C-alpha cells in the first residue's frame, strides 16, 4: 500500500499543515503539483518523485494546494476541510515555506 505524506511549515511562523493519504487523495495531488513545478522549472533543487524536501515561496504552496477538493478522501472527518481552507487562505505569497513530501 502506498502512503503519501506532505508537510508544509511557514519558515518564520507557527503556521503548518500536513496531508496524508493512501494512493489517491489531497497529499498525492499536492505531491504531483510539486513534481510538475520541478519539471517545468518553476522551482529548482534536488528532488526525487518519491521524496521532496525544499523551501518554496507561498505562491508555489498556494498553487500546489489549488486542486485539492473538499471531496478528496482524506477530508471526511468533521473540521478537516475547514482547517485546510483556513491554512490555505492564510498563505502569504512572499513568505518562505518548508515543504517535505514523501511517498512510501
PDB file of C-alpha atoms in Angstrom:
ATOM      1  CA  UNK A   1       0.000   0.000   0.000  1.00  0.00           C
ATOM      2  CA  UNK A   2       1.353   3.397  -0.968  1.00  0.00           C
ATOM      3  CA  UNK A   3       1.204   6.207   1.565  1.00  0.00           C
ATOM      4  CA  UNK A   4       1.845   9.849   0.710  1.00  0.00           C
ATOM      5  CA  UNK A   5       2.634  12.480   3.344  1.00  0.00           C
ATOM      6  CA  UNK A   6       3.102  16.182   2.670  1.00  0.00           C
ATOM      7  CA  UNK A   7       4.252  18.549   5.410  1.00  0.00           C
ATOM      8  CA  UNK A   8       4.137  22.313   4.949  1.00  0.00           C
ATOM      9  CA  UNK A   9       5.588  24.757   7.507  1.00  0.00           C
ATOM     10  CA  UNK A  10       5.980  28.506   7.284  1.00  0.00           C
ATOM     11  CA  UNK A  11       9.663  29.274   7.913  1.00  0.00           C
ATOM     12  CA  UNK A  12       9.094  32.394  10.034  1.00  0.00           C
ATOM     13  CA  UNK A  13       5.967  31.432  11.917  1.00  0.00           C
ATOM     14  CA  UNK A  14       3.899  28.749  13.536  1.00  0.00           C
ATOM     15  CA  UNK A  15       1.653  28.024  10.548  1.00  0.00           C
ATOM     16  CA  UNK A  16       1.869  24.420   9.389  1.00  0.00           C
ATOM     17  CA  UNK A  17      -0.299  21.766   7.816  1.00  0.00           C
ATOM     18  CA  UNK A  18       0.078  18.091   6.971  1.00  0.00           C
ATOM     19  CA  UNK A  19      -1.715  15.995   4.386  1.00  0.00           C
ATOM     20  CA  UNK A  20      -1.744  12.196   4.359  1.00  0.00           C
ATOM     21  CA  UNK A  21      -3.477   9.607   2.227  1.00  0.00           C
ATOM     22  CA  UNK A  22      -3.127   6.258   0.534  1.00  0.00           C
ATOM     23  CA  UNK A  23      -2.704   6.080  -3.232  1.00  0.00           C
ATOM     24  CA  UNK A  24      -5.173   8.870  -4.000  1.00  0.00           C
ATOM     25  CA  UNK A  25      -6.168  11.996  -2.146  1.00  0.00           C
ATOM     26  CA  UNK A  26      -5.019  15.519  -1.316  1.00  0.00           C
ATOM     27  CA  UNK A  27      -1.421  14.607  -0.405  1.00  0.00           C
ATOM     28  CA  UNK A  28      -0.995  12.861  -3.771  1.00  0.00           C
ATOM     29  CA  UNK A  29      -2.495  15.897  -5.533  1.00  0.00           C
ATOM     30  CA  UNK A  30      -0.010  18.183  -3.727  1.00  0.00           C
ATOM     31  CA  UNK A  31       2.934  15.856  -4.482  1.00  0.00           C
ATOM     32  CA  UNK A  32       2.071  15.774  -8.190  1.00  0.00           C
ATOM     33  CA  UNK A  33       1.827  19.582  -8.241  1.00  0.00           C
ATOM     34  CA  UNK A  34       5.302  19.795  -6.677  1.00  0.00           C
ATOM     35  CA  UNK A  35       6.698  17.357  -9.225  1.00  0.00           C
ATOM     36  CA  UNK A  36       5.156  19.449 -12.016  1.00  0.00           C
ATOM     37  CA  UNK A  37       6.738  22.607 -10.546  1.00  0.00           C
ATOM     38  CA  UNK A  38      10.169  20.922 -10.609  1.00  0.00           C
ATOM     39  CA  UNK A  39       9.796  19.511 -14.125  1.00  0.00           C
ATOM     40  CA  UNK A  40       8.592  22.826 -15.581  1.00  0.00           C
ATOM     41  CA  UNK A  41      11.369  24.763 -13.859  1.00  0.00           C
ATOM     42  CA  UNK A  42       9.048  26.802 -11.612  1.00  0.00           C
ATOM     43  CA  UNK A  43      11.185  25.621  -8.677  1.00  0.00           C
ATOM     44  CA  UNK A  44      14.626  24.043  -8.572  1.00  0.00           C
ATOM     45  CA  UNK A  45      16.796  21.949  -6.349  1.00  0.00           C
ATOM     46  CA  UNK A  46      17.335  18.300  -5.634  1.00  0.00           C
ATOM     47  CA  UNK A  47      14.281  16.109  -5.673  1.00  0.00           C
ATOM     48  CA  UNK A  48      13.047  12.643  -6.464  1.00  0.00           C
ATOM     49  CA  UNK A  49       9.493  11.675  -7.385  1.00  0.00           C
ATOM     50  CA  UNK A  50       9.062   9.876  -4.059  1.00  0.00           C
ATOM     51  CA  UNK A  51      10.874  12.355  -1.787  1.00  0.00           C
ATOM     52  CA  UNK A  52      10.973  16.137  -1.930  1.00  0.00           C
ATOM     53  CA  UNK A  53      12.466  18.386   0.743  1.00  0.00           C
ATOM     54  CA  UNK A  54      12.568  22.007  -0.358  1.00  0.00           C
ATOM     55  CA  UNK A  55      11.823  25.608   0.537  1.00  0.00           C
ATOM     56  CA  UNK A  56       9.403  27.471  -1.700  1.00  0.00           C
ATOM     57  CA  UNK A  57       7.528  30.784  -1.707  1.00  0.00           C
ATOM     58  CA  UNK A  58       3.893  30.967  -0.699  1.00  0.00           C
ATOM     59  CA  UNK A  59       2.848  31.326  -4.336  1.00  0.00           C
ATOM     60  CA  UNK A  60       4.087  27.782  -5.002  1.00  0.00           C
ATOM     61  CA  UNK A  61       2.363  26.446  -1.874  1.00  0.00           C
ATOM     62  CA  UNK A  62      -0.878  28.106  -2.952  1.00  0.00           C
ATOM     63  CA  UNK A  63      -0.636  26.622  -6.454  1.00  0.00           C
ATOM     64  CA  UNK A  64       0.175  23.108  -5.171  1.00  0.00           C
ATOM     65  CA  UNK A  65      -2.919  23.192  -2.954  1.00  0.00           C
ATOM     66  CA  UNK A  66      -5.219  24.764  -5.563  1.00  0.00           C
ATOM     67  CA  UNK A  67      -6.568  21.495  -6.986  1.00  0.00           C
ATOM     68  CA  UNK A  68      -7.414  19.912  -3.642  1.00  0.00           C
ATOM     69  CA  UNK A  69     -11.144  19.483  -3.289  1.00  0.00           C
ATOM     70  CA  UNK A  70     -13.393  19.007  -0.282  1.00  0.00           C
ATOM     71  CA  UNK A  71     -14.451  15.665  -1.729  1.00  0.00           C
ATOM     72  CA  UNK A  72     -10.916  14.236  -1.618  1.00  0.00           C
ATOM     73  CA  UNK A  73     -10.958  11.097   0.552  1.00  0.00           C
ATOM     74  CA  UNK A  74      -8.906  12.499   3.449  1.00  0.00           C
ATOM     75  CA  UNK A  75     -11.407  15.242   4.218  1.00  0.00           C
ATOM     76  CA  UNK A  76     -14.060  13.027   5.741  1.00  0.00           C
ATOM     77  CA  UNK A  77     -13.675  13.919   9.411  1.00  0.00           C
ATOM     78  CA  UNK A  78     -15.553  16.887  10.753  1.00  0.00           C
ATOM     79  CA  UNK A  79     -13.427  20.018  10.703  1.00  0.00           C
ATOM     80  CA  UNK A  80     -10.663  18.720   8.396  1.00  0.00           C
ATOM     81  CA  UNK A  81     -11.800  20.729   5.386  1.00  0.00           C
ATOM     82  CA  UNK A  82     -12.278  23.904   7.442  1.00  0.00           C
ATOM     83  CA  UNK A  83      -8.739  23.609   8.880  1.00  0.00           C
ATOM     84  CA  UNK A  84      -7.325  23.091   5.393  1.00  0.00           C
ATOM     85  CA  UNK A  85      -9.179  26.099   3.960  1.00  0.00           C
ATOM     86  CA  UNK A  86      -8.048  28.292   6.876  1.00  0.00           C
ATOM     87  CA  UNK A  87      -4.417  27.271   6.286  1.00  0.00           C
ATOM     88  CA  UNK A  88      -4.676  27.803   2.529  1.00  0.00           C
ATOM     89  CA  UNK A  89      -6.317  31.204   2.972  1.00  0.00           C
ATOM     90  CA  UNK A  90      -3.553  32.316   5.380  1.00  0.00           C
ATOM     91  CA  UNK A  91      -0.703  31.539   2.962  1.00  0.00           C
ATOM     92  CA  UNK A  92       1.462  34.604   2.411  1.00  0.00           C
ATOM     93  CA  UNK A  93       2.671  34.741  -1.180  1.00  0.00           C
ATOM     94  CA  UNK A  94       6.050  36.319  -0.295  1.00  0.00           C
ATOM     95  CA  UNK A  95       6.748  34.122   2.751  1.00  0.00           C
ATOM     96  CA  UNK A  96       9.000  31.062   2.584  1.00  0.00           C
ATOM     97  CA  UNK A  97       7.649  27.603   3.391  1.00  0.00           C
ATOM     98  CA  UNK A  98       9.459  24.357   4.063  1.00  0.00           C
ATOM     99  CA  UNK A  99       7.792  21.531   2.164  1.00  0.00           C
ATOM    100  CA  UNK A 100       8.525  17.856   2.625  1.00  0.00           C
ATOM    101  CA  UNK A 101       6.699  15.247   0.544  1.00  0.00           C
ATOM    102  CA  UNK A 102       7.254  11.536   0.991  1.00  0.00           C
ATOM    103  CA  UNK A 103       5.760   8.605  -0.896  1.00  0.00           C
ATOM    104  CA  UNK A 104       6.398   5.176   0.597  1.00  0.00           C
TER     105      UNK A 104
END
